XYZ file of N, CA and C in Angstrom:
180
model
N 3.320 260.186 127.220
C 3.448 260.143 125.780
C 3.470 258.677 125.346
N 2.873 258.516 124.335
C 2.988 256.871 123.398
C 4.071 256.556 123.263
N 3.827 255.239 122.902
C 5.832 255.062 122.324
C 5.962 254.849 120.888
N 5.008 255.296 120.176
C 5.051 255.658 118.609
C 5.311 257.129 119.301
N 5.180 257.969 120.225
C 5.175 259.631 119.665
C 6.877 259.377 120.374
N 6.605 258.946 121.632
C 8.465 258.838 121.759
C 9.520 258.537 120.487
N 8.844 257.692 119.694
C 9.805 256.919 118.624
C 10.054 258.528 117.825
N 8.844 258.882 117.587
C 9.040 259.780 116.216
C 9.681 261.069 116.721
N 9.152 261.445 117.931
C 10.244 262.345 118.964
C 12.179 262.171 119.122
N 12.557 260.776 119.100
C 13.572 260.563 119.136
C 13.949 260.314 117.708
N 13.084 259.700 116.258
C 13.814 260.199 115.265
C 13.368 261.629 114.463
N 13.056 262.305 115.048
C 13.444 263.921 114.508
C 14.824 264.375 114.812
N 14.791 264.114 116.182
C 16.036 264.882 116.988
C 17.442 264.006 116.158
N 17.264 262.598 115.854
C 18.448 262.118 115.457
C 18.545 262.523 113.861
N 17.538 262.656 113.340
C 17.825 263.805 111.941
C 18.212 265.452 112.072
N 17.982 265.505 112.889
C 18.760 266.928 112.932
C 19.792 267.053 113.581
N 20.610 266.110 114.112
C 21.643 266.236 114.506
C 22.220 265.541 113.683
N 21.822 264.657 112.602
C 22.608 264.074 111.903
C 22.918 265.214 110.620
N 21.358 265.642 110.517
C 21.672 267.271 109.459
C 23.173 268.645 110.233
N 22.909 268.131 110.813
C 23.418 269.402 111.672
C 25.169 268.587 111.287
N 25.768 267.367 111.747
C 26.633 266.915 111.600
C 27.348 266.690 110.211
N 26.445 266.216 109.552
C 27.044 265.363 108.284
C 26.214 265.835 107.000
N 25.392 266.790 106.840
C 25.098 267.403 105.607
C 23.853 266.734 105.139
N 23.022 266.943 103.979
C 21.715 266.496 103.823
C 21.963 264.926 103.491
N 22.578 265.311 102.281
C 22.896 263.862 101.806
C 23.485 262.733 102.324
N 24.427 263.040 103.219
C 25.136 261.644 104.409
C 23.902 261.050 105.475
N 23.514 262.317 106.025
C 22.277 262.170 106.633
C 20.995 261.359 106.259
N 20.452 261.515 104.902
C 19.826 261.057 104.497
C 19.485 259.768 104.271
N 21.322 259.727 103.661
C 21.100 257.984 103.357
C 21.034 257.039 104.741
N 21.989 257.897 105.612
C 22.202 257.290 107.113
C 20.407 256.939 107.628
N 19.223 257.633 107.476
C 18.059 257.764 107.949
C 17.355 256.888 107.002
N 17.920 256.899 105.964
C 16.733 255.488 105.133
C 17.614 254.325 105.236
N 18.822 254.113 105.117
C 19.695 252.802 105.131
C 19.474 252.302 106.166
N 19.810 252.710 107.447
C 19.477 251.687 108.575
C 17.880 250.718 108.767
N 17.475 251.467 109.103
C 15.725 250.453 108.340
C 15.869 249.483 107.450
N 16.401 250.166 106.387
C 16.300 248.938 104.671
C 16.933 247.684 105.249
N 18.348 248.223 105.569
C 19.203 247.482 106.340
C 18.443 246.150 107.204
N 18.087 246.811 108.160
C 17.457 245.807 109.280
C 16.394 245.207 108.737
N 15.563 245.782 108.195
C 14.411 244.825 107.400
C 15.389 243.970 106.087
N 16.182 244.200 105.725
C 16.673 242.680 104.921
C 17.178 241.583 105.803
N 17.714 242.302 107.094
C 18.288 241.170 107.966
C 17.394 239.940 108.550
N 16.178 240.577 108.132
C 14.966 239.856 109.039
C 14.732 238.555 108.080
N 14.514 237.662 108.538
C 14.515 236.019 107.809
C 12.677 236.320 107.381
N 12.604 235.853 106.105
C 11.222 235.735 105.995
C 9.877 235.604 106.629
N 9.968 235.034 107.809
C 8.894 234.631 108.585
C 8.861 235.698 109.122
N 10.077 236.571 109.443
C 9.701 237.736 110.509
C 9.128 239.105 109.375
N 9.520 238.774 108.046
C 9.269 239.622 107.173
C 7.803 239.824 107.287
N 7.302 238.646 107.144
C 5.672 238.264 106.631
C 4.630 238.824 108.065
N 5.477 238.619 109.273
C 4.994 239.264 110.439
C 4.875 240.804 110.517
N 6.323 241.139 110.380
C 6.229 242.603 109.897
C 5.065 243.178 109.027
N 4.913 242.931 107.985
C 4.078 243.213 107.070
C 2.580 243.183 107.464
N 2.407 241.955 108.166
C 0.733 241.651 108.663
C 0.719 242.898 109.830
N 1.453 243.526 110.601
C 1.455 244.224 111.732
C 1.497 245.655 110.813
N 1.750 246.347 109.682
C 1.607 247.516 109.066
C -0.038 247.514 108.318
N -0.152 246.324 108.046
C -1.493 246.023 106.957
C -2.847 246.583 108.322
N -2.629 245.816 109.702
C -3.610 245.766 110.514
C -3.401 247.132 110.965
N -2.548 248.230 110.894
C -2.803 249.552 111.908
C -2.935 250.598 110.678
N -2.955 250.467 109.626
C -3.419 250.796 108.160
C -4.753 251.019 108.373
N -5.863 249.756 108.927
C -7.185 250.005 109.008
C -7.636 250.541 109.740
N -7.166 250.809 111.481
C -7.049 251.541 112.511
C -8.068 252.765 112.193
């Protein structure tokens, strides 16, 4: 298996156990906050990297 299908394999399972635990809404925010989170932590340069690496597998 890829490690994009591993990734998306391991966040299903952690949304449904987070559904399963803590209700839609705790869950929810828990599944979009961490991301937002870590992408503000990232200093600009790594921002601008990030970004060029979504733009190039966009055209894929």
């Amino acid at each position: 298996m890829s490690r994009s299908g591993r990734t998306a394999v391991v966040a299903v399972a952690a949304a449904v156990v987070l559904f399963w635990l803590f209700g839609f809404w705790p869950a929810l925010a828990v599944l979009i906050g961490i991301p937002v989170l870590a992408y503000l932590l990232l200093d600009p340069a790594q921002r601008r990297r990030v970004r060029g690496v979504s733009r190039k597998r966009i055209g894929r």
